[in-house]
CSV table of C-alpha atoms in Angstrom, one decimal:
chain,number,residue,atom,x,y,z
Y,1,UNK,CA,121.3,113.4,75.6
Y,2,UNK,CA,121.4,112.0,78.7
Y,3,UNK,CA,121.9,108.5,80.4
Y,4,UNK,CA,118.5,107.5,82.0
Y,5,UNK,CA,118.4,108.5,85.5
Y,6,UNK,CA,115.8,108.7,87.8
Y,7,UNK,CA,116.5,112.6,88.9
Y,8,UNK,CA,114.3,114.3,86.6
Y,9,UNK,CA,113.0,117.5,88.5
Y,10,UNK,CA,112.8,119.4,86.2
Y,11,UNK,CA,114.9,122.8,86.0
Y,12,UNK,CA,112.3,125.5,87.2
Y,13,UNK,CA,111.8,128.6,85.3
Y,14,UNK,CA,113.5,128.3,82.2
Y,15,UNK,CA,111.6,124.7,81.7
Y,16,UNK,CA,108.4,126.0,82.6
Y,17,UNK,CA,109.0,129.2,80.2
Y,18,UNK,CA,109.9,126.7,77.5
Y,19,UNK,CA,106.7,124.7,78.2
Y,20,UNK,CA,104.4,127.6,78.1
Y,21,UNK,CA,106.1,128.3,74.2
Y,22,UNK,CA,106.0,124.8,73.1
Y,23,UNK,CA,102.2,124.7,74.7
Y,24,UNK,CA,103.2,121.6,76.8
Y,25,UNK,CA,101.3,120.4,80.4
Y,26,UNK,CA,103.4,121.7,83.0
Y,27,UNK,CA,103.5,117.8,83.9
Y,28,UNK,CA,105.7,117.7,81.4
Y,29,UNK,CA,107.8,120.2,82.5
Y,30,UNK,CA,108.1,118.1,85.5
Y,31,UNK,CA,110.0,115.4,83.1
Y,32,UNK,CA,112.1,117.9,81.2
Y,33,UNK,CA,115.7,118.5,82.4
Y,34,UNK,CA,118.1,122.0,81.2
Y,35,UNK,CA,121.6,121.5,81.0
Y,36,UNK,CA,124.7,124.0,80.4
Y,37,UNK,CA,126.3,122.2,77.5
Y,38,UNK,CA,128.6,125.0,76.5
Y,39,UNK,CA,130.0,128.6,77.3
Y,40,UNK,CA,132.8,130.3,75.3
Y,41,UNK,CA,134.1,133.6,74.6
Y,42,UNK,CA,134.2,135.3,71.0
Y,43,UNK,CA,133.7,133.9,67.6
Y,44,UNK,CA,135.2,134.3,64.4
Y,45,UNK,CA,133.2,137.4,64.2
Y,46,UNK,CA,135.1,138.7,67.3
Y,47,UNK,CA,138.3,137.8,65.6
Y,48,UNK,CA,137.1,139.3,62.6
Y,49,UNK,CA,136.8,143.1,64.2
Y,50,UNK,CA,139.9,142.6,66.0
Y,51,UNK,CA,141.7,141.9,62.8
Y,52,UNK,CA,140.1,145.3,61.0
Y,53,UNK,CA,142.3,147.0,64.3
Y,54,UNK,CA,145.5,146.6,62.4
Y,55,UNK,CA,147.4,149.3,60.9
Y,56,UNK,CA,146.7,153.1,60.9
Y,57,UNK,CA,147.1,156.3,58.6
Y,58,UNK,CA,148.8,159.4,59.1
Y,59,UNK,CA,146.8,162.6,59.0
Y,60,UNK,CA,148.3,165.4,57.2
Y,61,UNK,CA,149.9,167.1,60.1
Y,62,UNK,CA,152.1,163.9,60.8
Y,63,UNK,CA,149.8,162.8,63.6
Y,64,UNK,CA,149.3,158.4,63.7
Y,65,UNK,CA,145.9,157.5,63.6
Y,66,UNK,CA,146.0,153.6,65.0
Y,67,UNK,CA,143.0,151.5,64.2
Y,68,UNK,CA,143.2,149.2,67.1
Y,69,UNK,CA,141.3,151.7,69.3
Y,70,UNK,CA,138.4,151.7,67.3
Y,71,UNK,CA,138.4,148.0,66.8
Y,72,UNK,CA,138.8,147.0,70.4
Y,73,UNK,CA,135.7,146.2,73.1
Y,74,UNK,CA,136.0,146.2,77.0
Y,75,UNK,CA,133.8,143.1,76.5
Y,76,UNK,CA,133.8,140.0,74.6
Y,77,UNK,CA,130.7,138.3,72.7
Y,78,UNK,CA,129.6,135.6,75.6
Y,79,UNK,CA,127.8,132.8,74.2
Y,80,UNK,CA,125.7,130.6,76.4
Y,81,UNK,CA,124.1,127.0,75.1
Y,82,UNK,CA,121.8,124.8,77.0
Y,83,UNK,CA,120.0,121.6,75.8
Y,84,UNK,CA,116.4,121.0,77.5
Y,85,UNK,CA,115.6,117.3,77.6
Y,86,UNK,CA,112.1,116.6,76.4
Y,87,UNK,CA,112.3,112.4,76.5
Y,88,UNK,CA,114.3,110.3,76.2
Y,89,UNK,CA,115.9,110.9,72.8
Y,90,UNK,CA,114.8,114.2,72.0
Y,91,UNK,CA,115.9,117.4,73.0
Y,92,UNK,CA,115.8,121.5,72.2
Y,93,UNK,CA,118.9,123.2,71.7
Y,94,UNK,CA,119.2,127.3,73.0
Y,95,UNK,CA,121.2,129.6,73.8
Y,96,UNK,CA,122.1,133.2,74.1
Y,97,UNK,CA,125.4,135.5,72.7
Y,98,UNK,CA,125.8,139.0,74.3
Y,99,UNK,CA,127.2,140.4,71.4
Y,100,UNK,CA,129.7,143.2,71.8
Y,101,UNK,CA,130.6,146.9,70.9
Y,102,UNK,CA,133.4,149.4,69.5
Y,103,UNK,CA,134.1,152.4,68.8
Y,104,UNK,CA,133.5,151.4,65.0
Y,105,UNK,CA,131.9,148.1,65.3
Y,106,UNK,CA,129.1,146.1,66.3
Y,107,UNK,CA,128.3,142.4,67.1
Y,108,UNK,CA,124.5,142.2,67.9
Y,109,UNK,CA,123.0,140.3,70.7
Y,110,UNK,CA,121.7,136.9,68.8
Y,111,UNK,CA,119.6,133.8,70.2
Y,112,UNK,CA,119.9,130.1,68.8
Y,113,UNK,CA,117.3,127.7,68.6
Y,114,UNK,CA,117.7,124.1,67.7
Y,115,UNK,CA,116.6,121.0,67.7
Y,116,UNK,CA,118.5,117.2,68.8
Y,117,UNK,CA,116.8,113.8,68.3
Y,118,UNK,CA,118.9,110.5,68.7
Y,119,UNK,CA,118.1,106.8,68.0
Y,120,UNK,CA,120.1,103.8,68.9
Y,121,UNK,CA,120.3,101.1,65.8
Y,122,UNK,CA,121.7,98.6,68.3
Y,123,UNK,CA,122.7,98.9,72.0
Y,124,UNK,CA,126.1,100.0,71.5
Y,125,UNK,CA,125.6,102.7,68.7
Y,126,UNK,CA,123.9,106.1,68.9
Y,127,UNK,CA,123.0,108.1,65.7
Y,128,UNK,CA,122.1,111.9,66.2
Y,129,UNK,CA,120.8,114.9,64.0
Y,130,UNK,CA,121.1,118.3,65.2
Y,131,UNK,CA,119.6,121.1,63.5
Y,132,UNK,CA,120.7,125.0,64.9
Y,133,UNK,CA,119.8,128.7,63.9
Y,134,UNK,CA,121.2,131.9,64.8
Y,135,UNK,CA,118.9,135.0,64.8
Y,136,UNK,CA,120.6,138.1,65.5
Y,137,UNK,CA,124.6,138.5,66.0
Y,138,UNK,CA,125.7,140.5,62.9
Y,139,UNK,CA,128.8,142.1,63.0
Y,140,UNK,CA,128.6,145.8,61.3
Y,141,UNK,CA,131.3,148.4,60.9
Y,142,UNK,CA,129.8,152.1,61.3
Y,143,UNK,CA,131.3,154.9,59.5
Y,144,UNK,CA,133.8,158.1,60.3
Y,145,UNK,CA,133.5,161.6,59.5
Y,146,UNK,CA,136.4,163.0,57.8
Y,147,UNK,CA,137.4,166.0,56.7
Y,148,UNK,CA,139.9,166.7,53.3
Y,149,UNK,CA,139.6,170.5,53.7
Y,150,UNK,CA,138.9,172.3,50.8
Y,151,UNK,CA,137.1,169.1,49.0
Y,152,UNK,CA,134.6,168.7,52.1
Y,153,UNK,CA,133.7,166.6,55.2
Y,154,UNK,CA,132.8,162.7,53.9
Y,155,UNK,CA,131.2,160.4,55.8
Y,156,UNK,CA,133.8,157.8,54.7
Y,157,UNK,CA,135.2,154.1,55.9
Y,158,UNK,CA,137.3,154.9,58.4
Y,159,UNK,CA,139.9,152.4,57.1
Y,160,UNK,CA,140.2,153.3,53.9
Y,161,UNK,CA,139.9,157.8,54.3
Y,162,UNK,CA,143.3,157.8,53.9
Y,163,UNK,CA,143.5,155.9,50.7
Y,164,UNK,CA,143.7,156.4,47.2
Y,165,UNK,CA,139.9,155.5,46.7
Y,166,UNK,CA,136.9,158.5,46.7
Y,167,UNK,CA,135.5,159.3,50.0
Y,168,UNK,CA,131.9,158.2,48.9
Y,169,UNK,CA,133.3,154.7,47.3
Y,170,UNK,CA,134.8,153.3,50.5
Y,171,UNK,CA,131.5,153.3,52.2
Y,172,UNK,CA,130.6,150.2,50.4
Y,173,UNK,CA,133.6,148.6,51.4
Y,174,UNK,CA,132.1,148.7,55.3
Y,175,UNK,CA,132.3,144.9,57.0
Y,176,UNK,CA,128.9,143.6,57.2
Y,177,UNK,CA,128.9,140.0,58.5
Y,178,UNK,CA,126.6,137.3,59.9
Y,179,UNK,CA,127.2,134.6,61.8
Y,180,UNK,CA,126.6,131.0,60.5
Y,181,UNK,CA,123.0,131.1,60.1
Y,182,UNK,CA,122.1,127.3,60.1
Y,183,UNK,CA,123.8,124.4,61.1
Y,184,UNK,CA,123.1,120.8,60.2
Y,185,UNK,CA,125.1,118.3,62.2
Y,186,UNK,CA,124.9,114.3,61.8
Y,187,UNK,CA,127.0,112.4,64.2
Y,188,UNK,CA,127.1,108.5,64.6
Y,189,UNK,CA,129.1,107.0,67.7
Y,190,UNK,CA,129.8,103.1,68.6
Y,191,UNK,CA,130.6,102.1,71.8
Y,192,UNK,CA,132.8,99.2,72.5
């Protein structure tokens, strides 16, 4: 949270959207502050497709077939989180992730909601509790189409076609993740 200030204006549209959900006075919007508390690039999910990009099979007429094209995005999942000052010690937590897109993967859009209260035991400690979800921001792997001639055309994972295992097995082997649903965070700090 913040240090008390007297520059409370408020932050215009977004407050006054988040006071028409939380059914609040727009006077109180005129006492609610939104700050940008964090923007980052990718998650472990992003790393997660890239790392499905390595290695390859080769198709019967001696042609490569690299993963990394189908495991690669012109974009990156952008994550944007803002904290929305209700009083004093209490606070919502939101924010917003693109998601991104491959040739053979997904990361969804997702939201996060949360919520951040504080308390000070004595004048030179703050405890805090955060709480956090995620909706949204899987990260799914789609299928390929392949063709082993006179056995048929599969739908198949497109890392394993080349493999040892049956065509319709691999498809349970597809990457379907979520992010980290819900996050409970504690934090005490002293100041000397």
């Amino acid at each position: 949270m913040r240090e008390k200030s007297d520059n409370r204006s408020g932050s215009g549209a977004a407050t006054l959207l988040l006071c028409a959900f939380l059914g609040a006075s727009p006077a109180i919007a005129q006492e609610m502050t939104t700050s940008l508390v964090n923007i980052h690039q990718g998650s472990w999910l992003s790393d997660r497709a890239r790392g499905l990009g390595t290695g390859g099979y080769e198709l019967q007429n001696g042609t490569w077939v690299s993963f990394n094209r189908w495991y690669r995005s012109t974009w990156i999942d952008l994550h944007v989180d803002f904290l929305t000052q209700l009083t004093e010690n209490n606070g919502i937590l939101w924010g917003v992730g693109t998601g991104e897109e491959g040739e053979k993967y997904r990361i969804a859009p997702s939201l996060k909601l949360g919520f951040l209260t504080q308390t000070h035991p004595n004048p030179n400690s703050t405890l805090s509790l955060s709480v956090i979800s995620t909706f949204g921001g899987n990260l799914t792997e789609r299928p390929c189409v392949a063709d082993y001639g006179d056995l048929g055309t599969y739908s198949v994972n497109c890392r394993l076609a080349a493999g040892e295992t049956a065509p319709e097995e691999t498809l349970k082997y597809l990457v379907n993740a979520t992010p980290e649903r819900l996050r409970l965070w504690f934090n005490y700090r002293v100041t000397f």
